[in-house]
CSV table of C-alpha atoms in Angstrom, one decimal:
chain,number,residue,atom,x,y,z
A,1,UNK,CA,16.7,-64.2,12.0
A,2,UNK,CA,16.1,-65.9,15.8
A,3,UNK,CA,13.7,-63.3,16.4
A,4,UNK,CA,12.0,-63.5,12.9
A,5,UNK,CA,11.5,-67.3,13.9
A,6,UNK,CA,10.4,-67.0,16.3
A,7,UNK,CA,7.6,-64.3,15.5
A,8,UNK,CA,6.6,-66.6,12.4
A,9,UNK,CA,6.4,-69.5,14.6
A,10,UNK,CA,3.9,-67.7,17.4
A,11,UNK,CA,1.8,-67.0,14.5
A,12,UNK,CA,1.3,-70.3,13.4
A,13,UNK,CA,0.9,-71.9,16.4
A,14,UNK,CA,-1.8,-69.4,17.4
A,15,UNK,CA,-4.1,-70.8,14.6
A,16,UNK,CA,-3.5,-73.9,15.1
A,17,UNK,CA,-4.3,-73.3,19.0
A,18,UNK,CA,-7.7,-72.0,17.9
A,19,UNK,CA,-9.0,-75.6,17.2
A,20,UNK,CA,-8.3,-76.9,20.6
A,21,UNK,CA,-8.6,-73.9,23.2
A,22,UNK,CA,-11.9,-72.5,22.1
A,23,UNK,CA,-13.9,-70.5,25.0
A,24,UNK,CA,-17.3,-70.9,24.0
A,25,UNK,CA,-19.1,-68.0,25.6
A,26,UNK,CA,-17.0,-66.1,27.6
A,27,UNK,CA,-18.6,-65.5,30.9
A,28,UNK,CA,-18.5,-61.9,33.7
A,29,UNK,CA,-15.7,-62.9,36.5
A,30,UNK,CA,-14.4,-65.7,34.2
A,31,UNK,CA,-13.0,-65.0,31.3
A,32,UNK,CA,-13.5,-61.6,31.7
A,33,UNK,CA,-14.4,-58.9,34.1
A,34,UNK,CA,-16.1,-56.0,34.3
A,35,UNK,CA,-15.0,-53.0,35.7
A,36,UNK,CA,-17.0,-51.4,39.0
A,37,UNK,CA,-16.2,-48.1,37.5
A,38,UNK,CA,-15.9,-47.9,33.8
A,39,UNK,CA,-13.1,-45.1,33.2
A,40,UNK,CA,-13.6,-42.4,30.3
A,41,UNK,CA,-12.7,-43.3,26.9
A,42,UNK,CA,-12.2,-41.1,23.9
A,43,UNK,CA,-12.4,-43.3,21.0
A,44,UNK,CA,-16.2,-41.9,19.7
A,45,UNK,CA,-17.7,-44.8,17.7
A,46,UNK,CA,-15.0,-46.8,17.9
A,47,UNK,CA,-14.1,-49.4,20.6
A,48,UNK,CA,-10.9,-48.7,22.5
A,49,UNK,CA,-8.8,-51.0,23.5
A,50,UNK,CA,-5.5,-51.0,25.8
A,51,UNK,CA,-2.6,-53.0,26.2
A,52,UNK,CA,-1.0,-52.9,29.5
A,53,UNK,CA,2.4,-54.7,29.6
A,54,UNK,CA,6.2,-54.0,30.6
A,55,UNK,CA,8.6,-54.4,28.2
A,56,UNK,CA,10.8,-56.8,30.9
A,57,UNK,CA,7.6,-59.4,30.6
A,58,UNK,CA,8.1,-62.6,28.9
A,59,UNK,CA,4.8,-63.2,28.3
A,60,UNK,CA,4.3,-59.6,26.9
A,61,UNK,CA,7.1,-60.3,24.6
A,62,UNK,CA,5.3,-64.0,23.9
A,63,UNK,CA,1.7,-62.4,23.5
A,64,UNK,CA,2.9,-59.1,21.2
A,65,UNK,CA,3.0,-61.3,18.0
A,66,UNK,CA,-0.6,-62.5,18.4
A,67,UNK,CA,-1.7,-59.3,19.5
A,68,UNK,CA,-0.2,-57.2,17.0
A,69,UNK,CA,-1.7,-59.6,14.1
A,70,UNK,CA,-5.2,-59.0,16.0
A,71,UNK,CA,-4.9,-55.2,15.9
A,72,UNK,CA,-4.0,-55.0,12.1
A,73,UNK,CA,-7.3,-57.4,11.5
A,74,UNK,CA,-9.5,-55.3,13.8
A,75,UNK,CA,-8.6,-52.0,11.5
A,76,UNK,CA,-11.1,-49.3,12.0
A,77,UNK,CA,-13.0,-50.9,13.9
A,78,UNK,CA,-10.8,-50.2,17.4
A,79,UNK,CA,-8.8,-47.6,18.7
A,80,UNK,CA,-5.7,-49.3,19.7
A,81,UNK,CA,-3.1,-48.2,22.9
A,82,UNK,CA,-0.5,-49.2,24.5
A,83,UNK,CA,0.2,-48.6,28.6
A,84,UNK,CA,3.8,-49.5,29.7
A,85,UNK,CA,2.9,-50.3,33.3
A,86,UNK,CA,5.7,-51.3,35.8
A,87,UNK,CA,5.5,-52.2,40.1
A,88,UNK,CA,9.4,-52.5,39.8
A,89,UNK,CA,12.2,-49.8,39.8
A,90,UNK,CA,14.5,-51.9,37.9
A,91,UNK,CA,11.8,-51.3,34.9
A,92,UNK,CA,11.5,-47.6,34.8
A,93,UNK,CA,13.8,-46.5,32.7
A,94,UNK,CA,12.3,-48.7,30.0
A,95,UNK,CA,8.7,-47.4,31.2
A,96,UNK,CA,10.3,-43.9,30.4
A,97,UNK,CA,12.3,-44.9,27.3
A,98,UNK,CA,8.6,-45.9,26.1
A,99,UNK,CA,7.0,-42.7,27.0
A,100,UNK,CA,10.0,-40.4,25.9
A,101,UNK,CA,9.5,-42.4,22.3
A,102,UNK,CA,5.7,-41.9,22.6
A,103,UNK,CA,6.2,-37.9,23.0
A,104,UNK,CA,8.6,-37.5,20.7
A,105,UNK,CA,6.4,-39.2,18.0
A,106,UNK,CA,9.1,-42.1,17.5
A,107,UNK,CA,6.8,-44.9,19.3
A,108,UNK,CA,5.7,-47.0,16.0
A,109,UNK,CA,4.8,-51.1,15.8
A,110,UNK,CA,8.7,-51.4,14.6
A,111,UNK,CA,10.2,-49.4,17.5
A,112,UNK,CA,8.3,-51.4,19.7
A,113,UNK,CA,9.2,-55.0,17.9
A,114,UNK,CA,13.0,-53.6,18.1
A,115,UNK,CA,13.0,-53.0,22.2
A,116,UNK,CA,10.9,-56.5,22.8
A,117,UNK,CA,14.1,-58.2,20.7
A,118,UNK,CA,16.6,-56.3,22.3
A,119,UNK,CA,15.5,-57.4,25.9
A,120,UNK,CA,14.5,-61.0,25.4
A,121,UNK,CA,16.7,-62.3,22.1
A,122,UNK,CA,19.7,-59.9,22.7
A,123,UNK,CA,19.3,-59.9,26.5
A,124,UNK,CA,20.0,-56.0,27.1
A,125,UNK,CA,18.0,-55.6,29.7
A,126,UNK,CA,18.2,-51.8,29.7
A,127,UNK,CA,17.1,-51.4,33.4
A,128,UNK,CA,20.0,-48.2,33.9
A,129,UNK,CA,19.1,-44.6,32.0
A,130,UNK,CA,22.2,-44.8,30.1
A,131,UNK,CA,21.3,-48.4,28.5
A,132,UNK,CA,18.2,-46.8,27.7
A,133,UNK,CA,19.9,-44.0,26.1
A,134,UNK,CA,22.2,-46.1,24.2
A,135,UNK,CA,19.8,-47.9,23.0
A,136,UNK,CA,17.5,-45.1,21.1
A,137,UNK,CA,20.9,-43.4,19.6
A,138,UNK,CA,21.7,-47.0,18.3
A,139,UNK,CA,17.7,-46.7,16.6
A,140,UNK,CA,19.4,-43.0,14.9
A,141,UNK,CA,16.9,-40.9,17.9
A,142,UNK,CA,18.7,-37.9,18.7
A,143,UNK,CA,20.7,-38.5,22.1
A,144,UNK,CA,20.4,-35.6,23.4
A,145,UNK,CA,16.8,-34.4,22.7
A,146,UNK,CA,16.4,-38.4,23.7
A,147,UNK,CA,17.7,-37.5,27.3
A,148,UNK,CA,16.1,-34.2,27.6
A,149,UNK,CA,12.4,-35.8,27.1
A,150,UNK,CA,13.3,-38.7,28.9
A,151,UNK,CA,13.8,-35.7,32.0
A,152,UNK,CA,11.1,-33.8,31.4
A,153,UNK,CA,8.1,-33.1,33.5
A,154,UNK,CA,5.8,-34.4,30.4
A,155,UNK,CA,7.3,-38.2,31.1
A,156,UNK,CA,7.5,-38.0,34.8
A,157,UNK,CA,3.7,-37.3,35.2
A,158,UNK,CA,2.7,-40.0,32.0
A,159,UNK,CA,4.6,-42.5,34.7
A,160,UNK,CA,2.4,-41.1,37.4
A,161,UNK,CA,-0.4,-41.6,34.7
A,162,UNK,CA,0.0,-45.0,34.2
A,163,UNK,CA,0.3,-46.2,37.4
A,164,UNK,CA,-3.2,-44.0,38.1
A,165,UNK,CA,-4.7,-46.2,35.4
A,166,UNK,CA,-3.0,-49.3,37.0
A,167,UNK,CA,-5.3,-49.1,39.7
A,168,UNK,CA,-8.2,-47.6,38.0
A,169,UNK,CA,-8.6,-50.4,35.9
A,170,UNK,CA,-6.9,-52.9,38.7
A,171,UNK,CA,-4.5,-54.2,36.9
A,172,UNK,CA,-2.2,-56.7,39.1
A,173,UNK,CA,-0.8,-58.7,36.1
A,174,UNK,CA,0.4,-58.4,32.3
A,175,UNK,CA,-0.5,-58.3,29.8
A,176,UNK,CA,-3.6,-57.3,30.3
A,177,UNK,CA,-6.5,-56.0,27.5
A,178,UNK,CA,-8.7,-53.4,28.5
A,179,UNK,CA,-12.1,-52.8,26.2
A,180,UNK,CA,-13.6,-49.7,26.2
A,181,UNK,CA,-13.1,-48.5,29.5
A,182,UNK,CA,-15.3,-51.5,30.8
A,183,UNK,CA,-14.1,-54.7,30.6
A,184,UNK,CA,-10.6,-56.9,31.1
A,185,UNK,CA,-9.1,-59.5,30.3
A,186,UNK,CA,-6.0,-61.6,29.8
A,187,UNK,CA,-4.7,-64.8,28.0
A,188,UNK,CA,-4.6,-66.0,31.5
A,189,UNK,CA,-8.0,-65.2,32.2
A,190,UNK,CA,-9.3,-66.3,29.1
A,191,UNK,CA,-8.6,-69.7,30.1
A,192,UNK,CA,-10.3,-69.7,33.5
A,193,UNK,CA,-13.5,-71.4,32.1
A,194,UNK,CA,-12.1,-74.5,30.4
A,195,UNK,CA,-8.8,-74.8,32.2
A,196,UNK,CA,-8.0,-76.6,28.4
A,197,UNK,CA,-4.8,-74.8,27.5
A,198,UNK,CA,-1.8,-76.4,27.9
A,199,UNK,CA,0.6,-74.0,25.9
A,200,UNK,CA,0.9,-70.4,25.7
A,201,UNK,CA,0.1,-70.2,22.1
A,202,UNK,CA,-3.1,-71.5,23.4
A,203,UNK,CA,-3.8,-69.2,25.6
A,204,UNK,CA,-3.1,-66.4,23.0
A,205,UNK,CA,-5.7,-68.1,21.1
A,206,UNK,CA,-8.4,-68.3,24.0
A,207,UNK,CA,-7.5,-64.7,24.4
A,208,UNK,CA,-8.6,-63.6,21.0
A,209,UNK,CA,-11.8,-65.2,21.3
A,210,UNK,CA,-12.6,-63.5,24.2
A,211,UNK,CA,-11.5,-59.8,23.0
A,212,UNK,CA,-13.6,-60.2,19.9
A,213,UNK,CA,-16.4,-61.3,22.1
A,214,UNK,CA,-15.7,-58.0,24.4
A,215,UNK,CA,-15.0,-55.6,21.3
A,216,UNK,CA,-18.7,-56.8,19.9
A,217,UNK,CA,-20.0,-56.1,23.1
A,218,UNK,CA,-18.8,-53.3,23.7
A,219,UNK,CA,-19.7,-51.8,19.8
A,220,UNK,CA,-23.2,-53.1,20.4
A,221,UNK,CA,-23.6,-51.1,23.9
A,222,UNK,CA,-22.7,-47.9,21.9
A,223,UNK,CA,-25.6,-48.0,19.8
């Protein structure tokens, strides 16, 4: 119910932060920047756009709300990803509990909802292999095929992946939204032009404008 809240709470103030932190046209190496070398996409017509967080973020856990409710309103228009990205050891085993649930098809918005309230409102950190592993047979995943992805060669080189894409797309703090292979951006970014946000929700706010401004962009340079 805490958690439930606290998501309905985000929401609201996100809308009513879109009256007062209002970027008005985001700007290269401001609110946004463009990448020296774009990096391949696969999303055809569609833009693609990825999330790169870690679970053990606050402001990933604050942010997930707004940008889940932004994903659902884009629809067809994006091609939506997650990238669990970590520079800490403490947080690989929940980078690998999120590629484990990603290969065995088990990584959905609920699953994800459930390990952002287990680590911030319930406080499990799940920074051992066996919390990890606790924690998917408490979600009904098979233990045991659980701990044998978790081992396999497919997660250890989708880590390797992710931190390849880390510094592809120079990524040095989360969360961070990546559009099309081409441009980033970040609720903390986002607010680099007006300096006018004085709450998160705000910056979540700033943030939308400036992704819808980037995923425009972007659709209109694939024409």
């Amino acid at each position: 119910m805490r958690f439930m809240k606290f998501v309905v709470g985000a929401l609201m103030l996100s809308v009513a932060a879109l009256s007062s932190a209002s970027p008005a046209a985001p700007k290269n190496d401001v609110e946004y920047k463009t990448l020296a070398t774009p990096q391949p996409v696969d999303s055809g017509k569609k833009v693609e756009v990825i999330e790169f967080f870690d679970y053990a973020c606050p402001h990933c856990f604050a942010f997930d709300p707004t940008l889940s409710a932004w994903v659902k309103k884009q629809g067809d228009n994006i091609v939506f990803k997650r990238m669990h990205i970590s520079r800490s050891g403490t947080d690989l085993p929940q980078e690998k509990m999120f590629f484990t649930l990603s290969a065995m098809g088990l990584l959905n918005d609920a699953m994800n909802t459930k390990i952002f309230t287990e680590m911030h409102v319930n406080h499990n950190r799940m920074n051992r292999d066996e919390m990890a592993f606790d924690f998917a047979a408490k979600q009904g995943v098979d233990r045991q095929k659980f701990i044998e992805t978790y081992r396999g060669l497919g997660v250890g080189g989708s880590v390797r992946r992710s931190m390849s894409m880390m510094d592809a797309y120079g990524v040095d703090s989360w969360p961070m939204i990546a559009i099309d292979g081409k441009y980033v951006t970040s609720p903390t970014m986002a607010n680099e032009g007006s300096k006018s946000a004085t709450t998160e929700a705000e910056l979540h706010a700033q943030a939308v404008q400036v992704m819808d401004f980037l995923v425009a962009k972007a659709k209109a340079e694939k024409k």
